[in-house]
Amino acid sequence: MRALLDTNVVIYRENKRITNYSVGHLFRWLDILRCDKVIHPYSIDEINRYNYADPQEAIALKLTAYNVIKTIIQIDPAVAHLTQGIDRNENDRIDTVLLNELFLGRVDIIITEDRRMRTKAQLLGIGNKVYSINSFISYATAQNPQLVDYK
C-alpha cells in the first residue's frame, strides 16, 4: 500500500519539537503494515519554505527517508471542476494536487490533519481513502487486532 503523507504529517514527524504525539504510533503502523511512505515534490517545496527549529540541512536529510513521487501529473478535469472556487491559496492548490494523486490511483491512501483536504476528498468521492492520523491508527487497529500490543 502506498500512503501519501501530507506536508503537516511530515512536519510532525521530522520537526524536533513534538507537536503531535500520535505520529509515532502512525509510523509504527505504517511500518507494521509495510506501507510505502510517499511524499509529493510539492510537499518538499512547501517544507523548504518554512522556518524550523532544525537547521534546513537536517530537515532536507530527513526527507530522503521517504519515497518521492517522481512525476507530477496533470490535474484530472473532474478534480479541477470540483475544486474550482474552493481553493483559496497555494496550500489549498497543493492539497488538490495531492488529492489528484489519490483520485487517479497513483497512491492508495492519504494521511493528513487538514480538515479542508478531507472535506474536498468527500466531494471527490474518495473520502474513505483520506485519513487523519488517529483515524488511520483506529482503522489499522480494527483491521489487524492480532498485531496490537496489549501490555
Tab-separated table of C-alpha atoms in Angstrom:
chain	number	residue	atom	x	y	z
A	1	MET	CA	0.000	0.000	0.000
A	2	ARG	CA	1.267	3.447	-0.909
A	3	ALA	CA	0.421	6.057	1.730
A	4	LEU	CA	0.831	9.662	0.597
A	5	LEU	CA	1.698	11.797	3.601
A	6	ASP	CA	0.514	15.379	3.633
A	7	THR	CA	3.045	18.069	4.482
A	8	ASN	CA	1.700	18.522	8.008
A	9	VAL	CA	2.264	14.838	8.847
A	10	VAL	CA	5.859	15.006	7.641
A	11	ILE	CA	6.420	18.176	9.670
A	12	TYR	CA	5.026	16.489	12.797
A	13	ARG	CA	7.394	13.580	12.268
A	14	GLU	CA	10.573	15.396	11.319
A	15	ASN	CA	10.498	18.574	13.389
A	16	LYS	CA	12.489	18.208	16.587
A	17	ARG	CA	9.731	19.864	18.620
A	18	ILE	CA	6.948	17.333	19.322
A	19	THR	CA	3.593	18.746	18.273
A	20	ASN	CA	1.548	15.585	17.725
A	21	TYR	CA	2.146	12.601	19.975
A	22	SER	CA	0.176	10.198	17.753
A	23	VAL	CA	2.598	10.485	14.841
A	24	GLY	CA	4.932	7.879	16.353
A	25	HIS	CA	2.065	5.368	16.502
A	26	LEU	CA	1.128	6.236	12.921
A	27	PHE	CA	4.612	5.473	11.626
A	28	ARG	CA	4.744	2.282	13.683
A	29	TRP	CA	1.530	1.093	11.998
A	30	LEU	CA	2.761	2.136	8.554
A	31	ASP	CA	5.878	0.035	9.159
A	32	ILE	CA	3.945	-2.946	10.561
A	33	LEU	CA	1.628	-2.915	7.537
A	34	ARG	CA	4.613	-2.449	5.207
A	35	CYS	CA	3.185	0.689	3.650
A	36	ASP	CA	5.345	2.789	1.371
A	37	LYS	CA	5.589	6.254	2.905
A	38	VAL	CA	5.311	8.621	-0.035
A	39	ILE	CA	5.641	12.386	-0.228
A	40	HIS	CA	4.960	14.726	-3.114
A	41	PRO	CA	7.617	17.081	-4.539
A	42	TYR	CA	5.277	19.999	-3.752
A	43	SER	CA	5.344	18.965	-0.090
A	44	ILE	CA	9.138	19.101	-0.165
A	45	ASP	CA	8.958	22.607	-1.657
A	46	GLU	CA	6.427	23.605	0.995
A	47	ILE	CA	8.630	22.263	3.796
A	48	ASN	CA	11.679	24.044	2.410
A	49	ARG	CA	9.802	27.366	2.569
A	50	TYR	CA	9.100	27.041	6.301
A	51	ASN	CA	11.464	28.037	9.078
A	52	TYR	CA	12.016	25.324	11.647
A	53	ALA	CA	14.000	24.937	14.791
A	54	ASP	CA	16.054	22.311	12.957
A	55	PRO	CA	18.633	23.560	10.502
A	56	GLN	CA	17.313	23.352	6.953
A	57	GLU	CA	20.015	20.805	6.058
A	58	ALA	CA	18.789	18.448	8.783
A	59	ILE	CA	15.212	18.593	7.515
A	60	ALA	CA	16.375	18.005	3.927
A	61	LEU	CA	18.395	14.987	5.074
A	62	LYS	CA	15.388	13.536	6.915
A	63	LEU	CA	13.232	13.823	3.787
A	64	THR	CA	15.464	11.322	1.987
A	65	ALA	CA	13.856	8.592	4.124
A	66	TYR	CA	10.627	8.927	2.125
A	67	ASN	CA	9.696	7.777	-1.352
A	68	VAL	CA	9.105	10.846	-3.504
A	69	ILE	CA	6.618	10.868	-6.363
A	70	LYS	CA	8.841	11.173	-9.415
A	71	THR	CA	6.485	12.818	-11.885
A	72	ILE	CA	3.861	15.479	-11.448
A	73	ILE	CA	0.703	14.569	-13.303
A	74	GLN	CA	-1.868	16.982	-14.704
A	75	ILE	CA	-4.970	17.622	-12.632
A	76	ASP	CA	-7.844	15.435	-13.771
A	77	PRO	CA	-10.693	17.553	-15.213
A	78	ALA	CA	-13.145	16.100	-12.651
A	79	VAL	CA	-10.836	17.131	-9.793
A	80	ALA	CA	-10.316	20.591	-11.311
A	81	HIS	CA	-14.060	21.074	-11.747
A	82	LEU	CA	-14.958	20.018	-8.203
A	83	THR	CA	-12.237	22.071	-6.516
A	84	GLN	CA	-12.731	25.195	-8.622
A	85	GLY	CA	-13.706	28.064	-6.357
A	86	ILE	CA	-12.784	26.072	-3.228
A	87	ASP	CA	-9.024	26.575	-3.447
A	88	ARG	CA	-8.242	29.952	-1.921
A	89	ASN	CA	-4.457	29.882	-1.647
A	90	GLU	CA	-1.314	27.978	-2.608
A	91	ASN	CA	-1.722	25.449	0.236
A	92	ASP	CA	-5.242	24.608	-0.994
A	93	ARG	CA	-3.916	24.103	-4.526
A	94	ILE	CA	-1.177	21.776	-3.225
A	95	ASP	CA	-3.833	19.795	-1.336
A	96	THR	CA	-5.744	19.425	-4.612
A	97	VAL	CA	-2.604	18.130	-6.334
A	98	LEU	CA	-2.201	15.504	-3.598
A	99	LEU	CA	-5.868	14.514	-3.834
A	100	ASN	CA	-5.430	14.217	-7.595
A	101	GLU	CA	-2.738	11.571	-6.987
A	102	LEU	CA	-5.255	9.544	-4.978
A	103	PHE	CA	-8.115	10.197	-7.398
A	104	LEU	CA	-6.018	8.846	-10.286
A	105	GLY	CA	-4.896	5.788	-8.293
A	106	ARG	CA	-1.226	6.657	-8.081
A	107	VAL	CA	-1.385	6.239	-4.287
A	108	ASP	CA	-3.759	4.143	-2.176
A	109	ILE	CA	-4.433	6.489	0.746
A	110	ILE	CA	-3.596	9.961	2.032
A	111	ILE	CA	-2.896	10.772	5.659
A	112	THR	CA	-3.463	14.389	6.658
A	113	GLU	CA	-4.519	16.520	9.588
A	114	ASP	CA	-6.074	19.071	7.215
A	115	ARG	CA	-9.876	19.104	7.591
A	116	ARG	CA	-10.391	21.108	4.401
A	117	MET	CA	-8.471	18.473	2.472
A	118	ARG	CA	-10.629	15.701	3.945
A	119	THR	CA	-13.758	17.702	3.019
A	120	LYS	CA	-12.538	18.055	-0.576
A	121	ALA	CA	-11.884	14.313	-0.644
A	122	GLN	CA	-15.538	13.716	0.321
A	123	LEU	CA	-16.651	15.932	-2.574
A	124	LEU	CA	-14.451	13.905	-4.929
A	125	GLY	CA	-15.892	10.609	-3.670
A	126	ILE	CA	-12.582	9.449	-2.190
A	127	GLY	CA	-13.162	10.462	1.409
A	128	ASN	CA	-12.929	6.843	2.553
A	129	LYS	CA	-9.269	6.829	1.492
A	130	VAL	CA	-8.213	10.010	3.287
A	131	TYR	CA	-7.371	9.580	6.948
A	132	SER	CA	-6.362	11.734	9.854
A	133	ILE	CA	-3.507	10.333	11.924
A	134	ASN	CA	-5.861	8.997	14.590
A	135	SER	CA	-8.424	7.630	12.128
A	136	PHE	CA	-5.689	5.655	10.346
A	137	ILE	CA	-4.447	4.254	13.659
A	138	SER	CA	-8.033	3.258	14.528
A	139	TYR	CA	-8.521	1.692	11.088
A	140	ALA	CA	-5.237	-0.241	11.295
A	141	THR	CA	-6.047	-1.461	14.800
A	142	ALA	CA	-9.556	-2.589	13.836
A	143	GLN	CA	-8.317	-4.393	10.707
A	144	ASN	CA	-5.366	-6.045	12.467
A	145	PRO	CA	-6.295	-6.788	16.095
A	146	GLN	CA	-3.759	-9.614	16.189
A	147	LEU	CA	-0.971	-7.055	15.715
A	148	VAL	CA	-1.982	-4.848	18.639
A	149	ASP	CA	0.429	-4.945	21.548
A	150	TYR	CA	-1.764	-5.205	24.645
A	151	LYS	CA	0.648	-4.531	27.507
